[in-house]
Amino acid sequence: MSRTLILLRPQPGNDASAERARALGIAVEQLPLFEIIPVEAGPIPEGSFDALLITSANGARFGGDTLARFADLPIHVVGEASAQAVREQGSRDIRIGGGDIASTVPLIHAAGHERLLHLCGEETRPFGRQCLAARRLV
């Protein structure tokens, strides 16, 4: 009996995941449950920052103006997909974690960065027990 993989993630990730699954011979049904859309950026939080944090490729896709504004700052990303999205926006000083925030926080601490601006969506997961203070910009 063959099983079908049902992909619920939004685009463009849905197509990318479907392509990888089909290349492995897996039947795929694509049913994105929601859509990622840009929103008007809020005001930049008060204070100075020593690095940016991006925990989703969408932070880079929709945060291009902010990335350009802080082009001199290093950017911490959680994984290669986020790093690629940042590269596509023209940023160069990218520090890549191991795929999640838990593996990225030690890199941030090792770099001595304490004042981070987190480019993110309205809905984000909390950092949990990670010792990280970051100001959010949706």
Short mmCIF file of N, CA and C in Angstrom, two decimals:
data_model
loop_
_atom_site.label_atom_id
_atom_site.label_comp_id
_atom_site.label_asym_id
_atom_site.label_seq_id
_atom_site.Cartn_x
_atom_site.Cartn_y
_atom_site.Cartn_z
N MET A 1 0.85 -1.18 0.00
CA MET A 1 0.00 0.00 0.00
C MET A 1 0.89 1.24 0.00
N SER A 2 0.58 2.15 -0.85
CA SER A 2 1.33 3.40 -0.96
C SER A 2 0.61 4.48 -0.16
N ARG A 3 1.37 5.32 0.50
CA ARG A 3 0.80 6.42 1.29
C ARG A 3 1.10 7.74 0.60
N THR A 4 0.26 8.72 0.88
CA THR A 4 0.42 10.05 0.31
C THR A 4 0.84 11.02 1.41
N LEU A 5 1.84 11.81 1.10
CA LEU A 5 2.28 12.87 2.01
C LEU A 5 1.41 14.09 1.76
N ILE A 6 0.81 14.61 2.81
CA ILE A 6 -0.01 15.82 2.70
C ILE A 6 0.81 16.97 3.24
N LEU A 7 1.10 17.94 2.37
CA LEU A 7 1.91 19.10 2.75
C LEU A 7 1.00 20.27 3.08
N LEU A 8 1.13 20.76 4.31
CA LEU A 8 0.28 21.85 4.78
C LEU A 8 0.99 23.19 4.82
N ARG A 9 2.30 23.19 4.69
CA ARG A 9 3.06 24.43 4.84
C ARG A 9 2.73 25.42 3.73
N PRO A 10 2.92 26.72 4.00
CA PRO A 10 2.61 27.74 2.99
C PRO A 10 3.65 27.76 1.87
N GLN A 11 3.32 28.50 0.82
CA GLN A 11 4.26 28.69 -0.28
C GLN A 11 5.29 29.74 0.11
N PRO A 12 6.47 29.75 -0.43
CA PRO A 12 6.96 28.87 -1.49
C PRO A 12 7.50 27.55 -0.97
N GLY A 13 7.53 27.37 0.34
CA GLY A 13 8.08 26.16 0.91
C GLY A 13 7.31 24.91 0.54
N ASN A 14 6.00 25.05 0.31
CA ASN A 14 5.19 23.90 -0.05
C ASN A 14 5.69 23.26 -1.34
N ASP A 15 5.93 24.09 -2.36
CA ASP A 15 6.42 23.56 -3.63
C ASP A 15 7.79 22.93 -3.49
N ALA A 16 8.67 23.55 -2.72
CA ALA A 16 10.01 23.01 -2.54
C ALA A 16 9.97 21.66 -1.83
N SER A 17 9.14 21.53 -0.81
CA SER A 17 9.01 20.26 -0.10
C SER A 17 8.40 19.20 -1.00
N ALA A 18 7.39 19.58 -1.78
CA ALA A 18 6.75 18.63 -2.69
C ALA A 18 7.74 18.11 -3.73
N GLU A 19 8.56 18.99 -4.24
CA GLU A 19 9.56 18.59 -5.23
C GLU A 19 10.54 17.57 -4.64
N ARG A 20 11.01 17.84 -3.42
CA ARG A 20 11.94 16.90 -2.78
C ARG A 20 11.27 15.55 -2.52
N ALA A 21 10.02 15.57 -2.06
CA ALA A 21 9.32 14.31 -1.78
C ALA A 21 9.08 13.52 -3.06
N ARG A 22 8.67 14.19 -4.10
CA ARG A 22 8.42 13.49 -5.37
C ARG A 22 9.71 12.89 -5.93
N ALA A 23 10.83 13.58 -5.73
CA ALA A 23 12.11 13.05 -6.19
C ALA A 23 12.46 11.75 -5.47
N LEU A 24 11.90 11.56 -4.28
CA LEU A 24 12.11 10.32 -3.53
C LEU A 24 11.06 9.27 -3.85
N GLY A 25 10.15 9.59 -4.78
CA GLY A 25 9.11 8.65 -5.16
C GLY A 25 7.89 8.67 -4.27
N ILE A 26 7.71 9.71 -3.51
CA ILE A 26 6.58 9.82 -2.59
C ILE A 26 5.45 10.58 -3.27
N ALA A 27 4.24 10.05 -3.18
CA ALA A 27 3.06 10.75 -3.68
C ALA A 27 2.76 11.93 -2.75
N VAL A 28 2.41 13.06 -3.33
CA VAL A 28 2.22 14.29 -2.55
C VAL A 28 0.88 14.94 -2.89
N GLU A 29 0.19 15.38 -1.85
CA GLU A 29 -1.00 16.22 -1.99
C GLU A 29 -0.67 17.55 -1.32
N GLN A 30 -0.74 18.64 -2.06
CA GLN A 30 -0.38 19.96 -1.54
C GLN A 30 -1.62 20.71 -1.10
N LEU A 31 -1.70 21.01 0.19
CA LEU A 31 -2.84 21.72 0.77
C LEU A 31 -2.34 22.79 1.74
N PRO A 32 -1.76 23.88 1.23
CA PRO A 32 -1.28 24.93 2.15
C PRO A 32 -2.44 25.45 3.01
N LEU A 33 -2.23 25.46 4.32
CA LEU A 33 -3.29 25.90 5.22
C LEU A 33 -3.38 27.41 5.37
N PHE A 34 -2.31 28.10 5.06
CA PHE A 34 -2.33 29.55 5.18
C PHE A 34 -1.35 30.14 4.19
N GLU A 35 -1.37 31.47 4.11
CA GLU A 35 -0.53 32.19 3.17
C GLU A 35 0.33 33.19 3.93
N ILE A 36 1.58 33.29 3.54
CA ILE A 36 2.47 34.28 4.13
C ILE A 36 2.34 35.56 3.29
N ILE A 37 1.95 36.65 3.94
CA ILE A 37 1.81 37.91 3.22
C ILE A 37 2.56 39.01 3.97
N PRO A 38 3.05 39.99 3.24
CA PRO A 38 3.74 41.09 3.92
C PRO A 38 2.76 41.98 4.67
N VAL A 39 3.25 42.55 5.75
CA VAL A 39 2.49 43.55 6.49
C VAL A 39 3.35 44.81 6.56
N GLU A 40 2.72 45.90 6.83
CA GLU A 40 3.46 47.15 7.00
C GLU A 40 4.33 47.01 8.24
N ALA A 41 5.62 47.26 8.07
CA ALA A 41 6.53 47.15 9.21
C ALA A 41 6.18 48.18 10.27
N GLY A 42 6.27 47.77 11.50
CA GLY A 42 6.07 48.69 12.60
C GLY A 42 7.30 49.57 12.76
N PRO A 43 7.27 50.46 13.71
CA PRO A 43 8.45 51.30 13.95
C PRO A 43 9.61 50.46 14.48
N ILE A 44 10.81 50.85 14.12
CA ILE A 44 12.00 50.18 14.63
C ILE A 44 12.02 50.40 16.14
N PRO A 45 12.18 49.32 16.92
CA PRO A 45 12.23 49.50 18.37
C PRO A 45 13.37 50.46 18.77
N GLU A 46 13.17 51.13 19.87
CA GLU A 46 14.17 52.06 20.40
C GLU A 46 15.45 51.32 20.77
N GLY A 47 16.54 52.01 20.69
CA GLY A 47 17.82 51.46 21.14
C GLY A 47 18.73 51.12 19.98
N SER A 48 19.94 50.73 20.35
CA SER A 48 20.91 50.33 19.33
C SER A 48 20.99 48.81 19.31
N PHE A 49 21.44 48.28 18.19
CA PHE A 49 21.52 46.83 18.00
C PHE A 49 22.92 46.47 17.55
N ASP A 50 23.38 45.29 17.97
CA ASP A 50 24.69 44.84 17.52
C ASP A 50 24.60 43.68 16.55
N ALA A 51 23.38 43.17 16.29
CA ALA A 51 23.19 42.10 15.31
C ALA A 51 21.70 41.97 15.01
N LEU A 52 21.41 41.33 13.89
CA LEU A 52 20.04 40.99 13.54
C LEU A 52 19.85 39.49 13.73
N LEU A 53 18.59 39.08 13.94
CA LEU A 53 18.24 37.67 14.07
C LEU A 53 17.09 37.38 13.13
N ILE A 54 17.25 36.31 12.35
CA ILE A 54 16.18 35.87 11.45
C ILE A 54 15.97 34.38 11.70
N THR A 55 14.74 34.04 12.10
CA THR A 55 14.42 32.65 12.43
C THR A 55 13.55 31.98 11.37
N SER A 56 13.31 32.67 10.27
CA SER A 56 12.53 32.13 9.16
C SER A 56 12.98 32.84 7.89
N ALA A 57 12.99 32.11 6.79
CA ALA A 57 13.34 32.72 5.51
C ALA A 57 12.40 33.88 5.20
N ASN A 58 11.18 33.83 5.69
CA ASN A 58 10.22 34.91 5.44
C ASN A 58 10.65 36.22 6.08
N GLY A 59 11.40 36.15 7.17
CA GLY A 59 11.94 37.37 7.78
C GLY A 59 12.83 38.12 6.81
N ALA A 60 13.59 37.38 6.03
CA ALA A 60 14.45 38.00 5.01
C ALA A 60 13.65 38.40 3.79
N ARG A 61 12.75 37.53 3.34
CA ARG A 61 11.96 37.83 2.13
C ARG A 61 11.17 39.13 2.27
N PHE A 62 10.62 39.34 3.47
CA PHE A 62 9.77 40.52 3.66
C PHE A 62 10.44 41.62 4.46
N GLY A 63 11.68 41.41 4.89
CA GLY A 63 12.37 42.41 5.70
C GLY A 63 13.50 43.11 4.98
N GLY A 64 13.44 43.14 3.66
CA GLY A 64 14.53 43.71 2.87
C GLY A 64 14.88 45.14 3.22
N ASP A 65 13.88 45.99 3.47
CA ASP A 65 14.16 47.38 3.82
C ASP A 65 14.93 47.47 5.14
N THR A 66 14.54 46.65 6.11
CA THR A 66 15.24 46.66 7.40
C THR A 66 16.64 46.09 7.26
N LEU A 67 16.78 45.02 6.46
CA LEU A 67 18.11 44.47 6.22
C LEU A 67 19.02 45.53 5.61
N ALA A 68 18.49 46.29 4.66
CA ALA A 68 19.29 47.35 4.03
C ALA A 68 19.64 48.45 5.04
N ARG A 69 18.69 48.78 5.89
CA ARG A 69 18.93 49.84 6.87
C ARG A 69 20.04 49.46 7.85
N PHE A 70 20.12 48.18 8.19
CA PHE A 70 21.12 47.70 9.13
C PHE A 70 22.18 46.85 8.43
N ALA A 71 22.55 47.24 7.24
CA ALA A 71 23.47 46.45 6.41
C ALA A 71 24.84 46.24 7.05
N ASP A 72 25.21 47.10 7.99
CA ASP A 72 26.53 46.96 8.62
C ASP A 72 26.53 45.95 9.77
N LEU A 73 25.37 45.44 10.15
CA LEU A 73 25.30 44.50 11.28
C LEU A 73 25.38 43.04 10.81
N PRO A 74 25.99 42.18 11.61
CA PRO A 74 25.95 40.75 11.29
C PRO A 74 24.53 40.23 11.46
N ILE A 75 24.22 39.16 10.73
CA ILE A 75 22.89 38.58 10.78
C ILE A 75 23.00 37.12 11.21
N HIS A 76 22.34 36.79 12.31
CA HIS A 76 22.28 35.40 12.77
C HIS A 76 21.01 34.79 12.21
N VAL A 77 21.15 33.63 11.57
CA VAL A 77 20.01 32.90 11.03
C VAL A 77 20.03 31.49 11.61
N VAL A 78 18.87 30.85 11.62
CA VAL A 78 18.79 29.53 12.25
C VAL A 78 19.23 28.40 11.33
N GLY A 79 19.22 28.62 10.02
CA GLY A 79 19.59 27.55 9.11
C GLY A 79 19.88 28.03 7.71
N GLU A 80 20.18 27.09 6.84
CA GLU A 80 20.60 27.42 5.48
C GLU A 80 19.50 28.07 4.65
N ALA A 81 18.24 27.66 4.82
CA ALA A 81 17.15 28.29 4.06
C ALA A 81 17.05 29.78 4.40
N SER A 82 17.15 30.11 5.67
CA SER A 82 17.12 31.52 6.08
C SER A 82 18.35 32.24 5.56
N ALA A 83 19.50 31.58 5.60
CA ALA A 83 20.73 32.19 5.09
C ALA A 83 20.62 32.50 3.61
N GLN A 84 20.05 31.57 2.84
CA GLN A 84 19.90 31.79 1.40
C GLN A 84 18.97 32.97 1.13
N ALA A 85 17.89 33.07 1.89
CA ALA A 85 16.96 34.20 1.72
C ALA A 85 17.65 35.52 2.05
N VAL A 86 18.52 35.52 3.05
CA VAL A 86 19.27 36.73 3.41
C VAL A 86 20.26 37.07 2.29
N ARG A 87 20.95 36.07 1.75
CA ARG A 87 21.88 36.30 0.64
C ARG A 87 21.17 36.93 -0.55
N GLU A 88 19.95 36.46 -0.83
CA GLU A 88 19.18 36.99 -1.96
C GLU A 88 18.83 38.45 -1.76
N GLN A 89 18.85 38.93 -0.53
CA GLN A 89 18.60 40.34 -0.24
C GLN A 89 19.89 41.15 -0.29
N GLY A 90 21.03 40.47 -0.54
CA GLY A 90 22.30 41.17 -0.70
C GLY A 90 23.15 41.24 0.55
N SER A 91 22.73 40.63 1.63
CA SER A 91 23.51 40.68 2.86
C SER A 91 24.67 39.70 2.80
N ARG A 92 25.76 40.05 3.48
CA ARG A 92 26.97 39.25 3.40
C ARG A 92 27.41 38.64 4.72
N ASP A 93 27.33 39.35 5.83
CA ASP A 93 27.85 38.86 7.11
C ASP A 93 26.78 38.01 7.79
N ILE A 94 26.73 36.73 7.41
CA ILE A 94 25.68 35.83 7.88
C ILE A 94 26.32 34.74 8.74
N ARG A 95 25.74 34.51 9.91
CA ARG A 95 26.20 33.45 10.80
C ARG A 95 25.07 32.43 10.93
N ILE A 96 25.34 31.19 10.55
CA ILE A 96 24.29 30.19 10.38
C ILE A 96 24.29 29.21 11.56
N GLY A 97 23.11 29.06 12.16
CA GLY A 97 22.93 28.08 13.23
C GLY A 97 22.71 26.69 12.66
N GLY A 98 22.39 25.77 13.53
CA GLY A 98 22.25 24.38 13.14
C GLY A 98 20.84 23.96 12.79
N GLY A 99 19.94 24.89 12.51
CA GLY A 99 18.60 24.54 12.07
C GLY A 99 17.49 24.96 13.01
N ASP A 100 17.84 25.43 14.19
CA ASP A 100 16.81 25.90 15.13
C ASP A 100 17.42 26.94 16.07
N ILE A 101 16.58 27.56 16.87
CA ILE A 101 17.06 28.62 17.74
C ILE A 101 17.99 28.07 18.82
N ALA A 102 17.74 26.83 19.26
CA ALA A 102 18.58 26.25 20.31
C ALA A 102 20.03 26.13 19.86
N SER A 103 20.25 25.83 18.58
CA SER A 103 21.63 25.70 18.09
C SER A 103 22.22 27.05 17.68
N THR A 104 21.38 28.05 17.54
CA THR A 104 21.83 29.37 17.10
C THR A 104 22.24 30.25 18.28
N VAL A 105 21.55 30.12 19.39
CA VAL A 105 21.83 30.96 20.56
C VAL A 105 23.29 30.87 21.02
N PRO A 106 23.89 29.68 21.10
CA PRO A 106 25.31 29.64 21.51
C PRO A 106 26.22 30.42 20.56
N LEU A 107 25.91 30.42 19.28
CA LEU A 107 26.70 31.18 18.31
C LEU A 107 26.57 32.68 18.57
N ILE A 108 25.35 33.10 18.90
CA ILE A 108 25.10 34.51 19.21
C ILE A 108 25.90 34.91 20.44
N HIS A 109 25.83 34.09 21.48
CA HIS A 109 26.58 34.38 22.71
C HIS A 109 28.08 34.39 22.45
N ALA A 110 28.57 33.41 21.69
CA ALA A 110 30.01 33.33 21.39
C ALA A 110 30.50 34.56 20.64
N ALA A 111 29.63 35.15 19.82
CA ALA A 111 29.98 36.35 19.07
C ALA A 111 29.90 37.60 19.95
N GLY A 112 29.35 37.46 21.15
CA GLY A 112 29.24 38.60 22.06
C GLY A 112 28.08 39.53 21.74
N HIS A 113 27.12 39.06 20.96
CA HIS A 113 25.99 39.90 20.61
C HIS A 113 24.90 39.79 21.67
N GLU A 114 24.48 40.95 22.15
CA GLU A 114 23.49 40.99 23.22
C GLU A 114 22.26 41.81 22.87
N ARG A 115 22.38 42.71 21.89
CA ARG A 115 21.27 43.59 21.52
C ARG A 115 20.84 43.25 20.09
N LEU A 116 19.90 42.31 19.99
CA LEU A 116 19.47 41.80 18.69
C LEU A 116 18.12 42.38 18.28
N LEU A 117 17.99 42.60 16.98
CA LEU A 117 16.71 42.95 16.38
C LEU A 117 16.24 41.73 15.62
N HIS A 118 15.10 41.17 16.04
CA HIS A 118 14.55 39.94 15.46
C HIS A 118 13.52 40.30 14.40
N LEU A 119 13.84 40.07 13.12
CA LEU A 119 12.89 40.28 12.03
C LEU A 119 12.02 39.05 11.94
N CYS A 120 10.73 39.22 12.20
CA CYS A 120 9.86 38.04 12.31
C CYS A 120 8.43 38.38 11.90
N GLY A 121 7.60 37.37 11.85
CA GLY A 121 6.19 37.54 11.57
C GLY A 121 5.41 37.82 12.84
N GLU A 122 4.12 38.07 12.66
CA GLU A 122 3.26 38.35 13.81
C GLU A 122 3.17 37.14 14.73
N GLU A 123 3.15 35.96 14.14
CA GLU A 123 3.04 34.72 14.91
C GLU A 123 4.41 34.06 15.00
N THR A 124 4.98 34.03 16.18
CA THR A 124 6.27 33.37 16.37
C THR A 124 6.20 32.51 17.62
N ARG A 125 7.03 31.50 17.65
CA ARG A 125 7.14 30.68 18.85
C ARG A 125 8.08 31.39 19.82
N PRO A 126 7.80 31.30 21.11
CA PRO A 126 8.73 31.89 22.08
C PRO A 126 10.05 31.13 22.05
N PHE A 127 11.11 31.79 22.47
CA PHE A 127 12.42 31.16 22.50
C PHE A 127 12.53 30.10 23.58
N GLY A 128 11.57 30.02 24.46
CA GLY A 128 11.60 29.02 25.51
C GLY A 128 12.67 29.32 26.54
N ARG A 129 13.45 28.32 26.87
CA ARG A 129 14.46 28.47 27.92
C ARG A 129 15.75 29.06 27.41
N GLN A 130 15.78 29.46 26.16
CA GLN A 130 17.00 30.05 25.61
C GLN A 130 17.24 31.40 26.28
N CYS A 131 18.45 31.65 26.67
CA CYS A 131 18.81 32.92 27.30
C CYS A 131 19.11 33.92 26.20
N LEU A 132 18.07 34.52 25.68
CA LEU A 132 18.24 35.43 24.57
C LEU A 132 17.22 36.56 24.69
N ALA A 133 17.72 37.76 24.65
CA ALA A 133 16.85 38.93 24.66
C ALA A 133 16.94 39.58 23.29
N ALA A 134 15.82 39.65 22.60
CA ALA A 134 15.80 40.26 21.28
C ALA A 134 14.55 41.11 21.18
N ARG A 135 14.67 42.25 20.53
CA ARG A 135 13.52 43.12 20.26
C ARG A 135 12.92 42.66 18.94
N ARG A 136 11.62 42.50 18.88
CA ARG A 136 10.93 42.01 17.69
C ARG A 136 10.53 43.14 16.77
N LEU A 137 10.66 42.91 15.47
CA LEU A 137 10.13 43.80 14.45
C LEU A 137 9.36 42.94 13.45
N VAL A 138 8.04 43.10 13.44
CA VAL A 138 7.19 42.35 12.52
C VAL A 138 7.27 42.99 11.16
#
